[in-house]
Coordinates of C-alpha atoms and ligand atoms in Angstrom, one line a residue:
X523 CA 7.8 -2.3 -26.1
X524 CA 4.7 -4.2 -26.5
X525 CA 2.8 -5.2 -23.8
X526 CA 2.1 -9.9 -22.8
X527 CA -0.7 -10.5 -21.5
X528 CA -2.2 -13.5 -20.5
X529 CA -5.1 -14.1 -22.1
X530 CA -7.6 -16.7 -20.5
X531 CA -9.7 -16.3 -23.7
X532 CA -6.8 -17.5 -25.3
X533 CA -5.2 -19.6 -23.2
X534 CA -2.3 -18.6 -25.1
X535 CA 0.1 -15.3 -24.3
X536 CA -0.8 -12.4 -26.3
X537 CA 0.2 -9.3 -27.9
X538 CA -2.1 -6.9 -25.9
X539 CA -4.0 -3.5 -27.5
X540 CA -5.9 -1.5 -26.9
X541 CA -9.9 -1.8 -29.0
X542 CA -9.3 2.2 -28.8
X543 CA -8.6 3.0 -32.8
X544 CA -5.8 5.3 -31.2
X545 CA -4.2 2.9 -29.2
X546 CA -4.0 5.4 -26.1
X547 CA -7.2 4.0 -24.5
X548 CA -8.5 1.3 -22.3
X549 CA -11.2 0.4 -20.1
X550 CA -10.2 -2.0 -17.8
X551 CA -13.7 -3.7 -14.9
X552 CA -12.2 -5.8 -12.3
X553 CA -14.6 -7.1 -9.5
X554 CA -14.2 -5.6 -6.9
X555 CA -15.0 -7.4 -3.0
X556 CA -18.2 -7.9 -1.5
X557 CA -18.1 -5.8 1.4
X558 CA -19.4 -8.6 3.7
X559 CA -16.3 -8.4 5.9
X560 CA -13.2 -6.7 5.7
X561 CA -10.7 -8.2 2.7
X562 CA -8.4 -11.0 3.5
X563 CA -4.8 -10.9 2.3
X564 CA -5.5 -13.5 -0.4
X565 CA -8.6 -10.5 -1.8
X566 CA -5.6 -8.2 -1.6
X567 CA -3.6 -9.7 -3.4
X568 CA -6.2 -9.4 -6.3
X569 CA -6.1 -6.0 -5.1
X570 CA -2.5 -5.4 -5.4
X571 CA -2.5 -7.6 -9.1
X572 CA -5.1 -5.3 -10.5
X573 CA -3.0 -2.1 -9.4
X574 CA -0.2 -3.5 -11.0
X575 CA -2.3 -3.7 -14.5
X576 CA -3.0 -0.9 -14.6
X577 CA -0.1 1.3 -13.4
X578 CA 1.9 -1.1 -16.1
X579 CA -0.4 0.4 -18.8
X580 CA -0.2 3.9 -17.4
X581 CA 3.8 3.6 -17.3
X582 CA 2.7 2.7 -21.5
X583 CA 1.6 5.0 -21.4
X584 CA -2.0 4.4 -21.7
X585 CA -4.9 6.3 -20.7
X586 CA -6.9 3.4 -18.3
X587 CA -9.6 3.6 -17.2
X588 CA -10.3 1.6 -14.3
X589 CA -13.4 0.1 -13.0
X590 CA -14.4 -1.6 -9.8
X591 CA -17.5 -2.3 -8.3
X592 CA -18.8 -3.0 -4.6
X593 CA -20.3 -5.9 -4.3
X594 CA -22.9 -4.4 -1.9
X595 CA -26.1 -7.0 -3.0
X596 CA -26.2 -10.3 -2.8
X597 CA -26.5 -14.2 -0.7
X598 CA -23.8 -13.5 1.4
X599 CA -24.6 -10.1 2.7
X600 CA -28.4 -10.7 3.0
X601 CA -27.2 -14.2 5.5
X602 CA -25.9 -12.2 6.8
X603 CA -27.5 -8.7 7.2
X604 CA -30.8 -10.8 8.3
X605 CA -28.1 -12.3 11.6
X606 CA -27.3 -9.2 12.5
X607 CA -30.5 -7.1 12.7
X608 CA -29.2 -4.4 10.3
X609 CA -30.2 -2.5 7.3
X610 CA -28.3 -3.4 4.1
X611 CA -26.7 0.0 3.2
X612 CA -25.5 0.1 7.4
X613 CA -24.1 -3.3 7.0
X614 CA -22.4 -2.9 3.9
X615 CA -21.1 1.0 4.5
X616 CA -18.9 -0.7 7.5
X617 CA -17.0 -3.0 5.0
X618 CA -16.8 -0.3 2.0
X619 CA -14.9 1.6 3.2
X620 CA -12.6 -0.2 5.5
X621 CA -11.9 -1.7 1.9
X622 CA -11.3 1.8 0.7
X623 CA -9.2 2.2 3.6
X624 CA -7.2 -0.7 3.4
X625 CA -6.7 -0.4 -0.4
X626 CA -5.2 3.1 0.0
X627 CA -2.7 1.7 2.8
X628 CA -1.6 -0.8 0.6
X629 CA -0.7 1.6 -2.0
X630 CA -2.8 1.0 -4.7
X631 CA -4.3 3.4 -7.3
X632 CA -7.9 4.5 -6.9
X633 CA -10.6 2.8 -9.3
X634 CA -12.2 6.2 -11.9
X635 CA -15.3 4.4 -11.4
X636 CA -16.6 2.2 -8.1
X637 CA -20.4 1.6 -8.9
X638 CA -22.6 0.4 -5.8
X639 CA -24.2 -3.3 -7.8
X640 CA -27.4 -1.8 -5.2
X641 CA -27.3 1.7 -7.3
X642 CA -27.1 0.1 -10.4
X643 CA -31.0 -1.7 -10.6
X644 CA -32.0 0.0 -13.5
X645 CA -29.1 -1.2 -15.7
X646 CA -29.4 -4.8 -13.7
X647 CA -33.7 -4.7 -14.5
X648 CA -33.1 -2.8 -18.1
X649 CA -30.4 -6.0 -18.8
X650 CA -33.0 -8.8 -17.4
X651 CA -35.2 -7.3 -19.7
X652 CA -33.1 -8.0 -22.6
X653 CA -31.9 -11.2 -22.7
X654 CA -36.2 -11.8 -22.3
X655 CA -36.0 -10.2 -25.5
X656 CA -34.1 -12.2 -26.8
X657 CA -35.4 -15.5 -26.0
X658 CA -32.9 -16.6 -23.5
X659 CA -33.6 -15.6 -19.6
X660 CA -37.4 -16.6 -18.4
X661 CA -39.3 -16.7 -15.4
X662 CA -39.9 -19.4 -13.5
X663 CA -42.6 -20.9 -11.1
X664 CA -40.4 -19.5 -8.5
X665 CA -41.2 -16.4 -9.7
X666 CA -37.1 -15.6 -10.9
X667 CA -35.6 -15.6 -13.2
X668 CA -33.3 -17.6 -15.4
X669 CA -30.8 -17.4 -17.6
X670 CA -31.3 -20.9 -20.0
X671 CA -27.8 -22.6 -21.5
X672 CA -29.8 -23.5 -24.4
X673 CA -31.5 -21.2 -25.8
X674 CA -28.4 -19.4 -25.5
X675 CA -26.6 -21.8 -27.4
X676 CA -29.0 -22.1 -30.2
X677 CA -28.7 -18.7 -30.7
X678 CA -25.1 -19.9 -32.8
X679 CA -23.2 -18.4 -29.0
X680 CA -20.7 -20.5 -26.5
X681 CA -20.9 -21.6 -22.7
X682 CA -18.2 -22.3 -21.4
X683 CA -15.7 -19.7 -22.9
X684 CA -13.1 -20.3 -19.9
X685 CA -13.4 -23.3 -19.4
X686 CA -13.8 -26.7 -20.5
X687 CA -17.4 -27.9 -19.3
X688 CA -18.9 -30.7 -20.1
X689 CA -22.1 -29.4 -21.1
X690 CA -23.6 -33.1 -21.6
X691 CA -23.6 -33.9 -18.7
X692 CA -26.1 -30.5 -17.8
X693 CA -29.1 -32.1 -17.3
X694 CA -31.8 -29.8 -19.2
X695 CA -34.1 -27.8 -17.3
X696 CA -32.6 -27.4 -13.8
X697 CA -31.4 -24.8 -12.2
X698 CA -29.9 -22.6 -9.9
X699 CA -30.9 -20.0 -7.7
X700 CA -28.1 -19.6 -5.4
X701 CA -24.8 -17.4 -6.6
X702 CA -22.5 -20.0 -5.9
X703 CA -22.1 -23.1 -7.0
X704 CA -19.4 -25.9 -8.5
X705 CA -19.0 -26.8 -12.1
X706 CA -20.8 -29.7 -11.7
X707 CA -23.7 -28.2 -11.3
X708 CA -24.2 -26.5 -14.9
X709 CA -27.6 -24.7 -14.3
X710 CA -29.5 -22.4 -15.5
X711 CA -29.2 -19.6 -13.5
X712 CA -30.6 -16.7 -11.4
X713 CA -30.6 -13.4 -13.0
X714 CA -33.3 -12.0 -11.1
X715 CA -34.3 -13.8 -7.5
X716 CA -38.2 -13.0 -6.3
X717 CA -38.8 -12.3 -3.0
X718 CA -38.6 -14.4 -0.5
X719 CA -40.0 -14.0 3.5
X720 CA -35.5 -14.0 4.7
X721 CA -34.9 -11.0 2.2
X722 CA -37.0 -8.5 5.1
X723 CA -35.9 -5.4 3.9
X724 CA -33.4 -5.8 0.6
X725 CA -36.1 -6.4 -2.5
X726 CA -36.9 -2.8 -5.2
X727 CA -39.6 -3.7 -7.5
X728 CA -39.3 -4.7 -10.8
X729 CA -41.2 -5.8 -14.2
X730 CA -40.2 -8.9 -12.9
X731 CA -42.1 -9.0 -9.6
X732 CA -40.4 -8.1 -6.7
X733 CA -37.1 -9.1 -5.2
X734 CA -33.1 -8.5 -6.2
X735 CA -30.3 -9.2 -8.7
X736 CA -28.6 -12.4 -8.6
X737 CA -24.2 -11.9 -8.4
X738 CA -23.0 -12.2 -12.5
X739 CA -25.9 -10.1 -13.8
X740 CA -24.1 -6.7 -11.5
X741 CA -20.5 -7.0 -12.9
X742 CA -22.5 -7.8 -16.8
X743 CA -24.4 -4.7 -16.4
X744 CA -22.0 -2.6 -14.0
X745 CA -19.2 -3.3 -16.6
X746 CA -21.2 -2.2 -19.7
X747 CA -22.5 0.7 -18.2
X748 CA -18.8 2.1 -17.5
X749 CA -16.4 0.5 -20.5
X750 CA -19.4 -0.1 -23.6
X751 CA -20.4 -3.1 -24.1
X752 CA -17.6 -4.1 -25.6
X753 CA -14.2 -3.9 -24.0
X754 CA -11.0 -3.8 -23.0
X755 CA -10.1 -6.4 -20.1
X756 CA -11.4 -7.8 -17.1
X757 CA -10.1 -8.9 -13.9
X758 CA -10.3 -10.5 -11.2
X759 CA -9.1 -13.4 -9.1
X760 CA -9.0 -16.9 -10.5
X761 CA -11.9 -18.9 -8.6
X762 CA -14.6 -16.6 -10.5
X763 CA -13.8 -17.8 -13.8
X764 CA -16.5 -20.5 -13.2
X765 CA -19.0 -19.8 -12.8
X766 CA -18.9 -15.6 -12.4
X767 CA -17.0 -15.2 -15.1
X768 CA -18.4 -18.6 -18.0
X769 CA -22.1 -16.7 -16.5
X770 CA -20.7 -12.9 -17.3
X771 CA -20.2 -13.1 -21.0
X772 CA -22.9 -15.5 -20.9
X773 CA -25.4 -12.5 -19.8
X774 CA -23.9 -9.9 -22.2
X775 CA -23.1 -11.5 -25.4
X776 CA -26.4 -12.5 -25.0
X777 CA -27.7 -9.8 -24.6
X778 CA -25.3 -7.1 -26.8
X779 CA -24.7 -9.8 -29.7
X780 CA -21.0 -8.0 -29.4
X781 CA -17.8 -9.9 -28.0
X782 CA -17.9 -8.6 -24.7
X783 CA -14.5 -8.7 -23.4
X784 CA -11.3 -8.7 -25.2
X785 CA -7.9 -9.9 -22.6
X786 CA -8.9 -12.0 -19.3
X787 CA -6.4 -11.8 -17.0
X788 CA -6.9 -14.6 -14.0
X789 CA -4.5 -13.9 -10.3
X790 CA -3.8 -17.2 -9.1
X791 CA -4.5 -17.6 -5.2
X792 CA -2.9 -17.5 -1.9
X793 CA -2.2 -19.3 0.1
X794 CA -1.0 -18.5 3.7
X795 CA 2.1 -21.0 5.5
X796 CA 1.0 -23.3 2.4
X797 CA -2.5 -23.8 3.3
X798 CA -6.5 -22.8 2.3
X799 CA -6.5 -19.1 4.4
X800 CA -9.4 -21.3 6.9
X801 CA -10.4 -18.6 10.2
X802 CA -10.4 -22.1 12.2
X803 CA -6.5 -23.2 11.0
X804 CA -6.2 -19.8 12.1
X805 CA -4.2 -19.0 9.4
X806 CA -6.1 -16.3 8.4
X807 CA -5.3 -12.9 7.8
X808 CA -6.7 -9.6 7.3
X809 CA -4.2 -6.0 6.0
X810 CA -5.4 -5.2 9.6
X811 CA -4.5 -7.9 11.1
X812 CA -1.1 -7.8 10.0
X813 CA -0.4 -3.8 9.9
X814 CA -1.9 -5.0 14.4
X815 CA 1.5 -7.0 14.4
X816 CA 3.1 -3.7 13.7
X817 CA 3.8 -4.6 9.8
X818 CA 3.4 -2.2 7.3
X819 CA 1.0 -1.5 4.0
X820 CA 3.8 -0.8 1.8
X821 CA 5.8 -4.7 3.1
X822 CA 2.3 -6.1 2.8
X823 CA 2.5 -4.1 -1.0
X824 CA 5.7 -5.7 -1.1
X825 CA 6.0 -9.2 -0.5
X826 CA 2.3 -9.4 -2.9
X827 CA 4.6 -8.2 -5.8
X828 CA 7.1 -10.9 -5.6
X829 CA 5.0 -13.4 -7.1
X830 CA 4.4 -13.7 -10.6
X831 CA 0.2 -13.5 -10.9
X832 CA 0.4 -17.1 -12.8
X833 CA 1.7 -18.4 -9.7
X834 CA -0.2 -19.3 -6.6
X835 CA 1.8 -17.7 -3.6
X836 CA 2.3 -18.9 -0.2
X837 CA 2.3 -15.8 1.8
X838 CA 4.0 -16.4 5.5
X839 CA 4.5 -14.1 7.4
X840 CA 8.7 -14.5 7.6
X841 CA 8.4 -13.8 4.1
X842 CA 7.4 -10.5 4.7
X843 CA 10.2 -10.3 8.0
X844 CA 12.3 -10.5 4.5
X845 CA 10.2 -7.7 3.0
X846 CA 11.1 -5.8 5.3
X847 CA 15.2 -5.5 4.6
X848 CA 14.6 -6.1 1.0
X849 CA 12.8 -2.5 1.5
X850 CA 15.6 -0.9 3.8
X851 CA 18.0 -2.0 1.1
X852 CA 15.9 0.9 -1.0
X853 CA 15.6 2.7 1.4
X854 CA 19.0 3.4 2.5
X855 CA 20.1 3.7 -2.1
X856 CA 17.5 5.9 -2.4
X857 CA 17.5 8.1 0.6
X858 CA 21.2 8.5 -0.1
X859 CA 21.1 9.1 -3.3
X860 CA 18.1 11.6 -2.3
X861 CA 20.8 13.6 -0.3
X862 CA 23.7 13.1 -2.8
X863 CA 21.5 15.2 -5.7
X864 CA 20.5 17.5 -2.6
X865 CA 18.2 19.4 -4.8
X866 CA 19.7 19.4 -7.9
X867 CA 16.9 17.4 -11.0
X868 CA 17.9 15.1 -13.9
X869 CA 16.7 13.0 -16.2
X870 CA 16.4 9.8 -15.3
X871 CA 19.1 7.6 -16.1
X872 CA 18.1 4.8 -19.4
X873 CA 19.4 1.2 -17.6
X874 CA 16.5 0.6 -15.3
X875 CA 13.6 2.2 -16.0
X876 CA 14.9 -0.2 -19.5
X877 CA 15.1 -3.1 -18.3
X878 CA 12.4 -3.1 -15.9
X879 CA 9.9 -2.0 -19.1
X880 CA 11.1 -5.1 -20.7
X881 CA 10.6 -7.3 -17.3
X882 CA 6.8 -6.5 -17.3
X883 CA 5.6 -6.0 -20.9
X884 CA 6.5 -9.8 -20.8
X885 CA 3.9 -10.8 -18.9
X886 CA 4.2 -9.5 -16.2
X887 CA 7.3 -10.6 -15.3
X888 CA 7.5 -9.5 -11.9
X889 CA 10.8 -10.9 -10.4
X890 CA 13.1 -9.9 -13.1
X891 CA 12.0 -6.2 -13.2
X892 CA 12.5 -6.7 -9.2
X893 CA 15.8 -9.1 -10.1
X894 CA 16.2 -5.1 -12.4
X895 CA 16.0 -3.1 -8.8
X896 CA 18.0 -4.7 -7.0
X897 CA 20.2 -4.7 -9.5
X898 CA 20.3 -1.4 -10.3
X899 CA 20.7 -1.0 -5.7
X900 CA 23.7 -3.0 -5.3
X901 CA 25.4 -0.5 -8.0
X902 CA 24.4 2.2 -7.0
X903 CA 25.7 1.0 -3.5
X904 CA 29.3 0.9 -4.8
X905 CA 29.5 3.9 -6.9
X906 CA 28.1 5.4 -3.5
X907 CA 30.4 3.8 -1.6
X908 CA 33.3 4.4 -4.2
X909 CA 32.3 8.7 -4.5
X910 CA 32.3 7.6 -8.6
X911 CA 28.8 9.8 -8.6
X912 CA 27.9 13.4 -8.6
X913 CA 24.8 14.3 -8.2
X914 CA 23.0 15.4 -11.3
X915 CA 23.9 11.6 -11.3
X916 CA 22.4 10.9 -8.2
X917 CA 19.5 13.0 -8.8
X918 CA 18.9 11.2 -12.6
X919 CA 19.6 7.8 -10.3
X920 CA 17.1 8.8 -8.6
X921 CA 14.9 9.8 -11.5
X922 CA 14.9 6.6 -13.1
X923 CA 14.0 4.6 -9.4
X924 CA 10.4 7.1 -9.5
X925 CA 9.8 6.1 -12.3
X926 CA 10.2 2.6 -12.0
X927 CA 8.6 3.0 -8.6
X928 CA 5.2 4.5 -11.1
X929 CA 4.5 1.2 -10.7
X930 CA 6.3 -0.7 -7.9
X931 CA 4.3 2.1 -5.5
X932 CA 6.0 0.9 -2.6
X933 CA 7.9 4.5 -2.5
X934 CA 10.5 5.1 0.6
X935 CA 9.8 5.2 3.5
X936 CA 7.8 8.4 4.7
X937 CA 6.7 11.0 7.4
X938 CA 3.2 9.0 5.8
X939 CA 4.5 5.9 7.3
X940 CA 5.3 7.5 10.2
X941 CA 2.3 6.8 12.6
X942 CA 1.5 10.1 14.5
X943 CA 2.2 9.4 18.1
X944 CA 5.7 8.0 17.1
X945 CA 6.8 12.2 15.2
X946 CA 4.9 13.5 18.3
X947 CA 7.6 11.4 20.3
X948 CA 10.7 12.7 17.7
X949 CA 9.1 17.0 18.4
X950 CA 8.2 16.9 21.5
X951 CA 12.6 15.0 21.6
X952 CA 13.2 18.0 19.6
X953 CA 12.0 20.2 22.4
X954 CA 13.2 19.6 25.2
X955 CA 16.4 19.4 23.2
X956 CA 16.4 23.2 21.9
X957 CA 15.3 23.2 25.8
X958 CA 18.8 21.0 27.3
X959 CA 16.4 19.1 29.0
X960 CA 18.4 16.7 27.8
X961 CA 17.7 13.6 30.0
X962 CA 14.0 14.5 29.4
X963 CA 14.7 13.7 25.1
X964 CA 17.4 10.9 26.8
X965 CA 14.0 9.3 27.9
X966 CA 12.1 10.0 25.0
X967 CA 15.0 8.3 22.2
X968 CA 14.5 5.2 25.1
X969 CA 11.1 5.1 24.6
X970 CA 11.3 5.9 21.4
X971 CA 13.8 2.5 21.0
X972 CA 11.2 0.7 22.9
X973 CA 8.7 1.6 20.0
X974 CA 10.7 0.1 17.8
X975 CA 12.1 3.0 16.1
X976 CA 15.3 4.4 16.2
X977 CA 16.4 8.7 16.0
X978 CA 19.2 10.0 13.8
X979 CA 20.6 13.3 13.9
X980 CA 21.2 14.5 11.0
X981 CA 22.8 18.6 9.3
X982 CA 19.3 18.5 8.4
X983 CA 17.1 17.3 11.2
X984 CA 16.3 14.5 12.7
X985 CA 15.5 11.2 10.6
X986 CA 13.0 8.0 12.0
X987 CA 14.4 4.4 11.2
X988 CA 11.9 1.3 11.7
X989 CA 14.9 -0.6 14.4
Ligands
AMP170 P1 -15.0 -11.4 -3.1 O1 -15.1 -10.1 -2.1 O2 -14.7 -12.4 -1.9 O3 -15.8 -10.8 -3.8 O4 -13.6 -11.8 -3.3 C1 -12.3 -10.6 -4.8 C2 -11.6 -11.3 -5.2 O5 -10.3 -12.0 -4.1 C3 -12.0 -11.8 -5.8 O6 -11.4 -11.3 -7.7 C4 -11.8 -12.9 -6.0 O7 -11.2 -14.0 -6.4 C5 -10.2 -13.0 -4.7 N1 -9.5 -14.1 -4.2 C6 -10.9 -14.7 -3.1 N2 -10.4 -15.6 -2.6 C7 -8.1 -15.1 -2.8 C8 -7.3 -15.8 -2.2 N3 -7.4 -16.8 -1.7 N4 -6.0 -15.6 -3.2 C9 -5.9 -14.9 -4.1 N5 -7.6 -13.9 -4.3 C10 -8.6 -14.5 -3.6
ZN171 ZN1 -17.9 -9.2 -11.6

């Protein structure tokens, strides 16, 4: 079934067709984290959305190259490095490692390439040199190199492909040096920032003098290096449309003279309890904050995957409790199917995967996709209760679930989700029972209960379930 997606470039839902002549290979670039702090739940919405896009394409048989950069040098990072008196690599390394751990905890497939900006300086410089050679970039009196919007437009290119911008309000010659700025200040933006004392040790030599790259040119250079001058998909949160993505298009198309990206996908933002997240409002959560409250990565993933990517999502702790209940329904059904199937395997039954893929093909209609899953759970539960399912039928139902879960990635509550401390207690209880020390075994059962876990003895061994 043809996959349709909303392309910000054309402001419409369009059929997605890979550029690859064979129709299989897809190049996908998602702007990665700025590693100056732990990623928050809003950031995670965007990265889980990117994972959904990738998994949907893979489900449809595409061979995806997923690239996610690590922004490890930009204004905010330099400020923090200065404040904390660390080195750039020491500072960013800690947050990069935490980011990759969280990505795993959320069940996201690891991107095939994760280029760091600091390791792409040669490509960044080469791209700036191309822009200078084409007369689109210039070195200003402050020593920094800027992108000239007027020269770019003069070459017949269009600035403002993603957003409607009022270029008449732009005053010729105005420049902006910082990485982040508002639409009101459309201006020539910095490609290479000349070294200043505040940068400390963070600088590289270049033909334009010592300095460091601007944030926007980093993504142009890294995406072109990984995926070529023209590629299929570029993703990010909606806040990146301007200036980041608009500037990426301008730099890339200005340097290569070719269309940069065919499809731009933007995920809407996440609010917490109806408000913009902020540390001062006390509604700012990292994934770690939520894990410390006893939620799991799959519960957070499930919740983030319940809303359509183009709708603002209101994240609440109540919603996370709801995610726990919803996943428990799936776990219970899948657990029963596993038991009934025993060791039998079968090809997936067709109903669920067909309904599920039709829903996703419709601009990732995730509500309809979950609707198909829960309808299937109800039907399977009914058949199980009526004893009208045999082992091959259970195996076929299970295979269908596994197929759709290759996209959802919520799996089934498994050992991996059981903390080591809980598994150790359960093993101790089994040993106590074996040694006929029932007092100790009961005490461990109570201790597990107090920690939120129920232990059940089944003919196949023990089963641990969350309360
Ligand atoms: P950053 O690390 O700040 O560069 O952001 C990483 C990604 O998170 C970008 O794609 C942003 O657009 C996205 N993002 C930032 N805040 C939110 C939010 N509240 N909701 C959804 N995505 C967000
Ligand atoms: Zn980017």
